[in-house]
């Protein structure tokens, strides 16, 4: 079976913590697509093998949105 996705298929998820009002907070995003559309989740996405130098670059791109 041939895939329509570029290979390799790799994803990044980001757990970004910060302190707000003296409390530990985790940055979350609302899912834009099914499954679980509209629910909170860790920010994440595919590594774009043609444009991301590495997984850190992919994570930075995902966070910038």
Short mmCIF file of C-alpha atoms in Angstrom, two decimals:
data_model
loop_
_atom_site.label_atom_id
_atom_site.label_comp_id
_atom_site.label_asym_id
_atom_site.label_seq_id
_atom_site.Cartn_x
_atom_site.Cartn_y
_atom_site.Cartn_z
CA UNK A 1 0.00 0.00 0.00
CA UNK A 2 1.49 3.33 -1.05
CA UNK A 3 1.33 6.25 1.39
CA UNK A 4 0.37 9.78 0.37
CA UNK A 5 2.47 11.19 3.22
CA UNK A 6 6.18 12.08 2.91
CA UNK A 7 8.46 9.64 4.66
CA UNK A 8 9.57 9.43 7.41
CA UNK A 9 6.35 10.20 9.26
CA UNK A 10 7.34 11.77 12.61
CA UNK A 11 5.40 13.97 15.03
CA UNK A 12 6.30 16.25 17.91
CA UNK A 13 4.24 17.05 21.02
CA UNK A 14 5.29 19.88 23.28
CA UNK A 15 4.87 20.04 27.06
CA UNK A 16 5.65 23.69 27.84
CA UNK A 17 5.42 24.70 31.49
CA UNK A 18 5.51 28.20 32.96
CA UNK A 19 4.82 29.93 36.26
CA UNK A 20 1.78 32.25 36.29
CA UNK A 21 0.53 33.93 39.45
CA UNK A 22 2.93 31.75 41.48
CA UNK A 23 1.34 28.57 40.07
CA UNK A 24 2.76 25.99 37.69
CA UNK A 25 0.87 26.08 34.38
CA UNK A 26 0.92 23.90 31.28
CA UNK A 27 0.25 25.43 27.88
CA UNK A 28 -2.55 23.63 26.03
CA UNK A 29 -4.34 24.19 22.74
CA UNK A 30 -7.81 23.36 21.44
CA UNK A 31 -7.88 20.54 18.91
CA UNK A 32 -9.00 21.83 15.50
CA UNK A 33 -9.69 18.44 13.94
CA UNK A 34 -11.29 15.11 14.89
CA UNK A 35 -10.92 13.07 16.89
CA UNK A 36 -11.73 15.10 19.98
CA UNK A 37 -12.24 18.37 18.07
CA UNK A 38 -12.54 21.33 20.45
CA UNK A 39 -10.98 19.57 23.44
CA UNK A 40 -7.73 20.66 25.12
CA UNK A 41 -4.50 18.92 24.12
CA UNK A 42 -0.75 19.37 24.08
CA UNK A 43 0.40 21.40 21.07
CA UNK A 44 1.89 19.14 18.44
CA UNK A 45 2.18 18.35 14.79
CA UNK A 46 4.08 16.62 12.03
CA UNK A 47 7.78 17.14 11.40
CA UNK A 48 8.02 18.62 7.90
CA UNK A 49 11.03 16.74 6.59
CA UNK A 50 11.59 19.23 3.76
CA UNK A 51 11.60 22.38 5.94
CA UNK A 52 12.38 21.46 9.58
CA UNK A 53 16.10 21.01 10.33
CA UNK A 54 15.30 18.74 13.29
CA UNK A 55 12.60 17.98 15.86
CA UNK A 56 13.45 21.11 17.85
CA UNK A 57 12.82 23.24 14.74
CA UNK A 58 9.51 21.42 14.24
CA UNK A 59 8.52 22.06 17.86
CA UNK A 60 9.33 25.78 17.52
CA UNK A 61 7.24 25.97 14.33
CA UNK A 62 4.30 24.26 16.03
CA UNK A 63 4.45 26.59 19.04
CA UNK A 64 4.53 29.69 16.81
CA UNK A 65 1.34 28.38 15.19
#
